[in-house]
The first five atom37 places (N, CA, C, CB, O) and aatype in JSON, in Angstrom:
{
  "aatype": [3, 6, 18, 8, 11, 13, 4, 6, 0, 2, 14, 9, 3, 0, 0, 11, 10, 16, 18, 1, 11, 13, 11, 16, 3, 18, 13, 11, 3, 18, 16, 0, 6, 11, 11, 18, 9, 5, 1, 1, 14, 6, 1, 10, 5, 12, 10, 0, 2, 10, 9, 15, 11, 14, 16, 11, 2, 16, 10, 19, 10, 10, 14, 2, 9, 0, 13, 7, 1, 0, 9, 16, 11, 10, 9, 14, 2, 0, 19, 13, 13, 18, 7, 0, 3, 15, 11, 0, 19, 1, 11, 6, 10, 18, 11, 15, 13, 6, 6, 6, 3, 2, 9, 9, 0, 9],
  "atom_mask": [
    [1, 1, 1, 1, 1],
    [1, 1, 1, 1, 1],
    [1, 1, 1, 1, 1],
    [1, 1, 1, 1, 1],
    [1, 1, 1, 1, 1],
    [1, 1, 1, 1, 1],
    [1, 1, 1, 1, 1],
    [1, 1, 1, 1, 1],
    [1, 1, 1, 1, 1],
    [1, 1, 1, 1, 1],
    [1, 1, 1, 1, 1],
    [1, 1, 1, 1, 1],
    [1, 1, 1, 1, 1],
    [1, 1, 1, 1, 1],
    [1, 1, 1, 1, 1],
    [1, 1, 1, 1, 1],
    [1, 1, 1, 1, 1],
    [1, 1, 1, 1, 1],
    [1, 1, 1, 1, 1],
    [1, 1, 1, 1, 1],
    [1, 1, 1, 1, 1],
    [1, 1, 1, 1, 1],
    [1, 1, 1, 1, 1],
    [1, 1, 1, 1, 1],
    [1, 1, 1, 1, 1],
    [1, 1, 1, 1, 1],
    [1, 1, 1, 1, 1],
    [1, 1, 1, 1, 1],
    [1, 1, 1, 1, 1],
    [1, 1, 1, 1, 1],
    [1, 1, 1, 1, 1],
    [1, 1, 1, 1, 1],
    [1, 1, 1, 1, 1],
    [1, 1, 1, 1, 1],
    [1, 1, 1, 1, 1],
    [1, 1, 1, 1, 1],
    [1, 1, 1, 1, 1],
    [1, 1, 1, 1, 1],
    [1, 1, 1, 1, 1],
    [1, 1, 1, 1, 1],
    [1, 1, 1, 1, 1],
    [1, 1, 1, 1, 1],
    [1, 1, 1, 1, 1],
    [1, 1, 1, 1, 1],
    [1, 1, 1, 1, 1],
    [1, 1, 1, 1, 1],
    [1, 1, 1, 1, 1],
    [1, 1, 1, 1, 1],
    [1, 1, 1, 1, 1],
    [1, 1, 1, 1, 1],
    [1, 1, 1, 1, 1],
    [1, 1, 1, 1, 1],
    [1, 1, 1, 1, 1],
    [1, 1, 1, 1, 1],
    [1, 1, 1, 1, 1],
    [1, 1, 1, 1, 1],
    [1, 1, 1, 1, 1],
    [1, 1, 1, 1, 1],
    [1, 1, 1, 1, 1],
    [1, 1, 1, 1, 1],
    [1, 1, 1, 1, 1],
    [1, 1, 1, 1, 1],
    [1, 1, 1, 1, 1],
    [1, 1, 1, 1, 1],
    [1, 1, 1, 1, 1],
    [1, 1, 1, 1, 1],
    [1, 1, 1, 1, 1],
    [1, 1, 1, 0, 1],
    [1, 1, 1, 1, 1],
    [1, 1, 1, 1, 1],
    [1, 1, 1, 1, 1],
    [1, 1, 1, 1, 1],
    [1, 1, 1, 1, 1],
    [1, 1, 1, 1, 1],
    [1, 1, 1, 1, 1],
    [1, 1, 1, 1, 1],
    [1, 1, 1, 1, 1],
    [1, 1, 1, 1, 1],
    [1, 1, 1, 1, 1],
    [1, 1, 1, 1, 1],
    [1, 1, 1, 1, 1],
    [1, 1, 1, 1, 1],
    [1, 1, 1, 0, 1],
    [1, 1, 1, 1, 1],
    [1, 1, 1, 1, 1],
    [1, 1, 1, 1, 1],
    [1, 1, 1, 1, 1],
    [1, 1, 1, 1, 1],
    [1, 1, 1, 1, 1],
    [1, 1, 1, 1, 1],
    [1, 1, 1, 1, 1],
    [1, 1, 1, 1, 1],
    [1, 1, 1, 1, 1],
    [1, 1, 1, 1, 1],
    [1, 1, 1, 1, 1],
    [1, 1, 1, 1, 1],
    [1, 1, 1, 1, 1],
    [1, 1, 1, 1, 1],
    [1, 1, 1, 1, 1],
    [1, 1, 1, 1, 1],
    [1, 1, 1, 1, 1],
    [1, 1, 1, 1, 1],
    [1, 1, 1, 1, 1],
    [1, 1, 1, 1, 1],
    [1, 1, 1, 1, 1],
    [1, 1, 1, 1, 1]
  ],
  "atom_positions": [
    [[13.97, -0.27, 9.3], [13.51, 0.23, 10.49], [13.49, -1.23, 11.35], [12.0, 1.07, 10.32], [14.13, -1.39, 12.39]],
    [[12.82, -2.04, 10.84], [12.65, -3.19, 11.76], [14.07, -3.58, 12.31], [11.94, -4.44, 10.99], [14.34, -3.52, 13.51]],
    [[14.9, -3.95, 11.39], [16.41, -4.13, 11.58], [16.88, -3.57, 12.8], [17.19, -3.51, 10.48], [17.39, -4.26, 13.69]],
    [[16.72, -2.15, 12.89], [17.37, -1.1, 13.74], [16.46, -1.68, 15.35], [16.96, 0.86, 13.02], [17.03, -1.86, 16.43]],
    [[15.15, -1.85, 15.12], [14.38, -2.3, 16.48], [14.94, -3.45, 16.76], [12.8, -2.49, 16.44], [15.38, -3.46, 17.91]],
    [[15.14, -4.59, 16.1], [15.73, -5.86, 16.44], [16.82, -5.7, 16.97], [15.89, -6.71, 15.49], [17.11, -6.4, 17.94]],
    [[17.79, -4.67, 16.45], [19.22, -4.42, 17.25], [19.07, -3.95, 18.38], [20.18, -3.52, 16.68], [19.57, -4.57, 19.32]],
    [[18.37, -2.8, 18.63], [18.19, -2.26, 19.73], [17.55, -3.31, 21.07], [17.34, -1.12, 19.33], [17.98, -3.35, 22.22]],
    [[16.62, -3.95, 20.59], [16.18, -4.95, 21.41], [17.11, -6.2, 21.77], [15.03, -5.37, 20.82], [17.14, -6.63, 22.93]],
    [[17.74, -6.7, 20.9], [18.93, -7.55, 20.83], [20.16, -7.53, 20.74], [18.89, -8.07, 20.22], [20.81, -8.3, 20.02]],
    [[20.62, -6.65, 21.43], [21.92, -6.08, 21.39], [22.95, -7.48, 21.04], [22.25, -5.24, 22.95], [23.55, -7.52, 19.96]],
    [[23.07, -8.35, 21.82], [23.93, -9.23, 21.69], [23.71, -10.28, 20.16], [23.83, -9.95, 23.09], [24.62, -10.68, 19.43]],
    [[22.57, -10.48, 20.02], [22.34, -11.17, 18.82], [22.47, -10.4, 17.62], [21.12, -11.74, 18.84], [22.77, -10.89, 16.53]],
    [[22.22, -9.07, 17.84], [22.64, -8.26, 16.76], [23.94, -7.98, 16.22], [22.25, -7.27, 17.0], [24.18, -7.6, 15.08]],
    [[24.83, -8.23, 17.22], [26.51, -8.09, 17.02], [26.7, -9.03, 16.04], [27.55, -8.44, 18.37], [27.52, -8.72, 15.18]],
    [[25.94, -10.54, 15.89], [26.47, -11.46, 15.06], [25.44, -11.53, 13.63], [26.58, -12.89, 15.93], [25.42, -12.52, 12.91]],
    [[24.76, -10.51, 13.43], [23.63, -10.74, 12.61], [24.08, -9.41, 11.6], [21.99, -10.7, 13.51], [24.42, -8.33, 12.07]],
    [[24.02, -9.67, 10.19], [24.13, -8.59, 9.2], [22.85, -8.21, 8.74], [24.95, -8.96, 8.05], [21.98, -9.08, 8.82]],
    [[22.52, -7.06, 8.26], [21.26, -6.91, 7.77], [20.75, -7.76, 6.7], [21.16, -5.72, 7.41], [19.54, -8.02, 6.73]],
    [[21.53, -8.27, 5.68], [21.15, -9.04, 4.66], [20.81, -10.43, 5.46], [22.3, -9.1, 3.49], [19.91, -11.11, 4.98]],
    [[21.4, -10.86, 6.54], [20.91, -12.1, 7.19], [19.58, -11.77, 7.81], [21.92, -12.65, 8.27], [18.53, -12.4, 7.69]],
    [[19.8, -10.76, 8.47], [18.28, -10.51, 9.28], [17.19, -10.53, 8.13], [18.15, -8.82, 10.19], [16.13, -11.04, 8.49]],
    [[17.24, -10.07, 6.79], [16.27, -9.81, 5.91], [15.93, -11.04, 5.33], [16.62, -8.85, 4.98], [14.79, -11.33, 4.98]],
    [[17.05, -11.86, 5.22], [16.67, -13.41, 4.88], [15.96, -14.2, 5.89], [17.89, -14.23, 4.61], [15.19, -15.06, 5.46]],
    [[16.07, -14.09, 6.9], [15.65, -14.79, 8.27], [14.11, -14.49, 8.38], [16.53, -14.16, 9.69], [13.17, -15.28, 8.47]],
    [[14.12, -12.86, 8.35], [12.72, -12.29, 8.76], [11.92, -12.63, 7.64], [12.65, -10.68, 9.06], [10.91, -13.28, 7.86]],
    [[12.22, -12.25, 6.34], [11.49, -12.52, 5.11], [11.56, -13.88, 4.51], [11.91, -11.63, 4.15], [11.89, -13.97, 3.33]],
    [[11.3, -14.91, 5.18], [11.85, -16.42, 4.54], [11.57, -16.51, 3.08], [11.04, -17.79, 5.25], [12.34, -17.19, 2.4]],
    [[10.45, -15.82, 2.43], [10.11, -15.7, 0.94], [9.48, -14.61, 0.45], [9.35, -16.68, 0.53], [9.42, -13.6, 1.16]],
    [[8.94, -14.61, -0.74], [8.49, -13.16, -1.24], [7.07, -13.16, -0.74], [8.59, -12.87, -2.98], [6.65, -12.01, -0.67]],
    [[6.28, -13.99, -0.41], [5.0, -13.81, 0.04], [5.27, -13.06, 1.75], [4.15, -15.47, -0.05], [4.59, -12.09, 2.09]],
    [[5.82, -13.38, 2.24], [6.22, -12.91, 3.84], [6.65, -11.62, 3.8], [7.44, -13.76, 4.58], [6.16, -10.78, 4.56]],
    [[7.69, -11.28, 2.81], [8.12, -9.76, 2.66], [6.9, -8.75, 1.94], [9.56, -9.74, 1.63], [6.71, -7.57, 2.26]],
    [[6.02, -9.63, 0.75], [4.93, -8.8, 0.37], [3.87, -8.5, 1.45], [4.3, -9.41, -0.74], [3.18, -7.49, 1.31]],
    [[3.69, -9.31, 2.54], [2.58, -9.33, 3.47], [3.09, -8.14, 4.31], [2.34, -10.8, 4.32], [2.31, -7.27, 4.68]],
    [[4.2, -8.11, 4.54], [5.05, -7.14, 5.45], [4.71, -5.77, 4.89], [6.76, -7.43, 5.39], [4.0, -4.94, 5.46]],
    [[5.21, -5.65, 3.87], [5.1, -4.47, 2.95], [3.63, -3.96, 2.99], [5.53, -4.86, 1.42], [3.42, -2.89, 3.55]],
    [[2.76, -4.55, 2.53], [1.6, -4.39, 2.03], [0.47, -4.21, 3.47], [1.38, -5.71, 1.01], [-0.59, -3.62, 3.28]],
    [[0.75, -4.68, 4.67], [0.07, -4.51, 5.65], [0.55, -3.48, 6.87], [-0.11, -5.72, 5.99], [-0.11, -3.21, 7.88]],
    [[1.71, -3.05, 6.55], [2.44, -2.01, 7.65], [1.86, -0.55, 7.62], [4.12, -1.84, 7.3], [1.96, 0.32, 6.76]],
    [[1.2, -0.58, 8.88], [0.35, 0.98, 8.7], [1.06, 2.07, 8.34], [-0.31, 1.51, 9.98], [0.58, 2.99, 7.67]],
    [[2.57, 2.03, 8.89], [3.26, 3.41, 8.41], [3.53, 3.73, 7.13], [4.44, 3.6, 8.91], [3.59, 4.9, 6.75]],
    [[3.75, 2.47, 6.2], [3.82, 2.38, 4.98], [2.54, 2.69, 4.26], [4.28, 1.22, 4.74], [2.66, 3.46, 3.31]],
    [[1.28, 2.2, 4.57], [0.21, 2.51, 4.1], [-0.09, 4.03, 4.23], [-0.67, 1.71, 4.67], [-0.43, 4.66, 3.22]],
    [[0.02, 4.62, 5.37], [-0.33, 5.91, 5.55], [0.56, 7.08, 4.59], [-0.17, 6.12, 7.08], [0.13, 8.12, 4.11]],
    [[2.17, 6.41, 4.49], [2.75, 7.13, 3.65], [2.29, 7.04, 2.11], [4.01, 6.83, 3.84], [2.25, 8.01, 1.34]],
    [[2.01, 5.96, 1.84], [1.37, 5.89, 0.28], [0.26, 6.65, 0.35], [0.93, 4.41, -0.32], [0.02, 7.4, -0.6]],
    [[-0.68, 6.58, 1.55], [-2.27, 7.4, 1.05], [-1.94, 8.8, 0.99], [-3.73, 7.27, 2.25], [-2.64, 9.47, 0.23]],
    [[-0.69, 9.57, 1.86], [-0.36, 10.62, 1.77], [0.17, 11.3, 0.39], [0.33, 10.61, 2.66], [-0.06, 12.45, 0.03]],
    [[0.9, 10.37, -0.25], [1.27, 10.56, -1.54], [0.08, 10.61, -2.55], [2.19, 9.52, -1.88], [0.01, 11.63, -3.23]],
    [[-0.87, 9.66, -2.73], [-1.73, 9.55, -3.13], [-2.85, 10.59, -3.27], [-1.88, 8.73, -2.69], [-3.43, 10.91, -4.31]],
    [[-3.05, 11.08, -2.01], [-4.04, 12.14, -1.55], [-3.66, 13.47, -2.09], [-4.11, 12.22, 0.01], [-4.52, 14.34, -1.95]],
    [[-2.57, 13.81, -2.68], [-2.34, 15.3, -3.01], [-2.24, 15.02, -4.82], [-0.64, 16.07, -2.09], [-1.17, 15.0, -5.42]],
    [[-3.52, 14.85, -5.44], [-3.32, 15.03, -6.86], [-3.64, 16.2, -7.29], [-3.96, 14.17, -7.61], [-4.32, 16.91, -6.53]],
    [[-3.3, 16.64, -8.43], [-3.58, 18.12, -8.91], [-4.25, 17.67, -10.19], [-2.15, 19.21, -9.14], [-4.36, 18.57, -11.03]],
    [[-4.73, 16.47, -10.53], [-5.73, 16.24, -11.53], [-6.26, 14.88, -11.25], [-5.18, 16.38, -12.98], [-6.03, 14.47, -10.11]],
    [[-6.98, 14.01, -12.11], [-7.53, 12.86, -11.57], [-6.36, 11.73, -11.73], [-8.94, 12.51, -12.33], [-5.46, 11.64, -12.57]],
    [[-6.73, 10.81, -10.52], [-5.67, 9.81, -10.31], [-6.08, 8.31, -10.34], [-5.05, 10.09, -9.01], [-7.06, 7.94, -9.68]],
    [[-5.3, 7.37, -11.14], [-5.84, 6.28, -10.97], [-4.71, 5.31, -10.5], [-6.55, 5.92, -12.15], [-3.78, 5.12, -11.29]],
    [[-4.7, 4.75, -9.43], [-4.01, 3.84, -8.78], [-4.12, 2.61, -8.93], [-4.11, 3.97, -7.77], [-5.25, 2.16, -8.74]],
    [[-3.28, 1.86, -9.23], [-3.2, 0.07, -9.52], [-2.47, -0.46, -8.63], [-2.53, -0.5, -10.9], [-1.27, -0.22, -8.57]],
    [[-3.05, -1.22, -7.85], [-2.59, -2.09, -6.92], [-2.48, -3.7, -7.34], [-3.48, -1.88, -5.79], [-3.16, -4.18, -8.25]],
    [[-1.63, -4.36, -6.65], [-1.67, -5.79, -7.1], [-2.62, -6.72, -6.21], [-0.2, -6.37, -7.05], [-2.64, -7.91, -6.54]],
    [[-3.44, -6.32, -5.12], [-4.56, -6.96, -4.81], [-5.47, -6.18, -4.28], [-4.37, -7.93, -4.08], [-5.24, -5.05, -3.87]],
    [[-6.72, -6.86, -4.26], [-8.01, -6.23, -3.26], [-7.74, -5.53, -2.12], [-8.89, -7.27, -2.66], [-7.95, -4.32, -2.03]],
    [[-7.25, -6.28, -1.16], [-6.88, -6.0, 0.06], [-6.21, -4.99, 0.55], [-6.39, -6.76, 0.36], [-6.46, -4.29, 1.54]],
    [[-5.08, -4.93, -0.44], [-4.06, -3.75, -0.32], [-4.87, -2.46, -0.9], [-2.56, -4.07, -1.28], [-4.72, -1.33, -0.43]],
    [[-5.66, -2.73, -1.86], [-6.51, -1.56, -2.53], [-7.48, -1.03, -1.59], [0.0, 0.0, 0.0], [-7.48, 0.2, -1.53]],
    [[-8.33, -1.68, -0.82], [-9.13, -1.35, 0.19], [-8.55, -0.73, 1.57], [-9.8, -2.49, 0.43], [-9.13, 0.04, 2.32]],
    [[-7.35, -1.22, 1.7], [-6.79, -0.64, 2.83], [-6.16, 1.0, 2.61], [-5.65, -1.69, 3.27], [-6.22, 1.91, 3.43]],
    [[-5.64, 1.02, 1.43], [-5.33, 2.46, 0.95], [-6.42, 3.26, 0.63], [-4.52, 2.47, -0.2], [-6.3, 4.48, 0.67]],
    [[-7.37, 2.78, 0.34], [-8.75, 3.48, -0.01], [-9.44, 4.08, 1.48], [-9.89, 2.22, -0.82], [-10.17, 5.06, 1.65]],
    [[-9.02, 3.32, 2.24], [-9.67, 3.81, 3.88], [-8.72, 4.9, 3.99], [-9.54, 2.55, 5.42], [-9.29, 5.9, 4.42]],
    [[-7.95, 5.02, 3.85], [-6.99, 6.09, 4.27], [-7.05, 7.56, 3.63], [-5.65, 5.57, 3.98], [-6.47, 8.57, 4.01]],
    [[-7.72, 7.42, 2.82], [-8.08, 8.78, 1.57], [-9.18, 9.05, 1.39], [-7.74, 8.66, 0.16], [-9.98, 8.41, 0.7]],
    [[-9.41, 10.35, 2.17], [-11.12, 10.94, 2.1], [-11.43, 10.71, 0.78], [-11.46, 12.69, 2.44], [-10.48, 10.62, 0.01]],
    [[-12.7, 10.59, 0.27], [-13.29, 10.76, -1.11], [-12.61, 9.76, -1.95], [-13.11, 12.22, -1.7], [-12.96, 9.93, -3.12]],
    [[-11.77, 8.76, -1.82], [-11.24, 7.94, -2.73], [-12.18, 6.98, -3.22], [-10.16, 7.35, -2.24], [-12.99, 6.47, -2.45]],
    [[-12.13, 6.68, -4.49], [-13.08, 5.19, -4.69], [-12.42, 4.39, -5.15], [-14.28, 5.11, -5.57], [-11.52, 4.5, -5.97]],
    [[-13.07, 3.04, -4.35], [-12.31, 2.01, -4.7], [-13.07, 0.98, -5.82], [-11.94, 1.34, -3.39], [-14.27, 0.77, -5.66]],
    [[-12.48, 0.44, -6.76], [-13.29, -0.34, -7.84], [-12.3, -1.77, -8.15], [-13.53, 0.77, -9.42], [-11.08, -1.79, -7.98]],
    [[-12.98, -2.73, -8.55], [-12.06, -3.97, -9.07], [-12.91, -4.56, -10.29], [-11.78, -5.27, -7.78], [-13.84, -4.01, -10.88]],
    [[-12.43, -5.65, -10.49], [-12.93, -6.34, -11.55], [-14.51, -6.79, -11.58], [0.0, 0.0, 0.0], [-15.3, -6.77, -12.52]],
    [[-14.7, -7.23, -10.19], [-15.8, -7.81, -9.88], [-17.05, -6.71, -9.77], [-15.52, -8.58, -8.62], [-18.18, -7.1, -9.49]],
    [[-16.81, -5.65, -9.97], [-17.64, -4.39, -10.12], [-18.49, -4.54, -11.43], [-16.68, -3.03, -10.21], [-17.85, -4.91, -12.42]],
    [[-19.72, -4.34, -11.6], [-20.64, -4.39, -12.68], [-19.99, -3.3, -13.74], [-22.25, -4.04, -12.16], [-19.26, -2.33, -13.49]],
    [[-20.47, -3.76, -14.97], [-19.96, -2.78, -15.87], [-20.55, -1.4, -15.74], [-20.14, -3.23, -17.2], [-20.0, -0.49, -16.37]],
    [[-21.68, -1.13, -14.94], [-22.3, 0.01, -15.06], [-21.41, 0.93, -13.81], [-24.03, -0.25, -14.87], [-21.29, 2.16, -13.85]],
    [[-20.97, 0.26, -13.0], [-20.2, 0.85, -11.95], [-19.04, 1.31, -12.67], [-19.87, -0.1, -10.77], [-18.64, 2.47, -12.49]],
    [[-18.43, 0.51, -13.48], [-17.23, 0.86, -13.98], [-17.25, 2.09, -14.66], [-16.76, -0.08, -14.76], [-16.49, 3.04, -14.48]],
    [[-18.53, 1.97, -15.78], [-18.8, 2.95, -16.73], [-19.03, 4.31, -15.94], [-20.04, 2.53, -17.6], [-18.52, 5.36, -16.34]],
    [[-19.87, 4.22, -14.73], [-19.9, 5.7, -14.1], [-18.51, 6.48, -13.83], [-20.61, 5.59, -12.67], [-18.21, 7.63, -14.16]],
    [[-17.67, 5.4, -13.07], [-16.35, 6.02, -12.81], [-15.5, 6.75, -13.8], [-15.59, 5.09, -12.38], [-14.73, 7.7, -13.65]],
    [[-15.91, 5.93, -15.08], [-15.03, 6.5, -16.14], [-15.53, 7.95, -16.54], [-15.01, 5.52, -17.43], [-14.77, 8.89, -16.79]],
    [[-16.83, 7.99, -16.55], [-17.67, 9.0, -16.86], [-17.08, 10.1, -15.87], [-19.22, 8.59, -16.68], [-16.66, 11.13, -16.39]],
    [[-17.03, 9.98, -14.55], [-16.57, 10.62, -13.67], [-15.4, 11.52, -13.94], [-16.39, 9.83, -12.81], [-15.28, 12.74, -13.81]],
    [[-14.37, 10.39, -14.45], [-13.07, 11.18, -14.95], [-12.93, 11.83, -15.88], [-12.16, 10.6, -15.17], [-11.86, 12.42, -16.05]],
    [[-14.06, 11.96, -16.88], [-14.3, 12.9, -17.9], [-14.75, 14.08, -17.38], [-15.19, 12.46, -18.83], [-14.32, 15.18, -17.73]],
    [[-15.5, 13.91, -16.64], [-16.61, 15.4, -16.2], [-15.78, 16.26, -14.6], [-18.85, 14.53, -15.54], [-15.95, 17.44, -14.3]],
    [[-15.04, 15.38, -13.94], [-14.61, 16.02, -12.78], [-13.13, 16.14, -12.8], [-15.07, 15.31, -11.59], [-12.42, 15.91, -13.78]],
    [[-12.75, 16.5, -11.7], [-11.2, 16.89, -11.46], [-11.03, 16.38, -10.13], [-10.78, 18.55, -11.54], [-11.91, 16.29, -9.29]],
    [[-9.8, 16.05, -10.01], [-9.28, 15.49, -8.73], [-9.97, 14.1, -8.01], [-9.41, 16.65, -7.74], [-9.98, 13.93, -6.79]],
    [[-10.49, 13.24, -8.9], [-10.65, 11.73, -8.46], [-9.64, 11.15, -8.3], [-11.29, 10.92, -9.24], [-8.58, 11.28, -8.91]],
    [[-9.97, 10.25, -7.21], [-8.68, 9.34, -6.7], [-9.61, 8.1, -6.91], [-7.92, 9.62, -4.87], [-10.51, 7.85, -6.12]],
    [[-9.37, 7.37, -7.95], [-9.73, 6.02, -8.05], [-8.53, 4.86, -7.93], [-10.42, 5.93, -9.35], [-7.43, 4.79, -8.49]],
    [[-9.24, 3.89, -6.9], [-8.05, 2.79, -6.64], [-8.74, 1.61, -6.68], [-7.21, 2.87, -5.22], [-8.15, 0.54, -6.53]]
  ]
}
């Protein structure tokens, strides 16, 4: 998507640029690519749409807190929890999983 936008906006430069070269230059390292993937609103919404259609309880594990919070904001009634939450909070969530249906925990 970004590659095509670049090509449309810069046709002369794009003629000399392959997708592989664009990706290498645009995402200089793993961290840059990860930030792009985890912060892109269209991708966050797509993931939220997939996650928000549970048929049973759903536990979503994500690589970091900011990413988890961003996804949780897009899903009505989703619950965000992480390691710094107290044992009581986590226990309550586990109990909810046993007693209720269609819980989304991130």
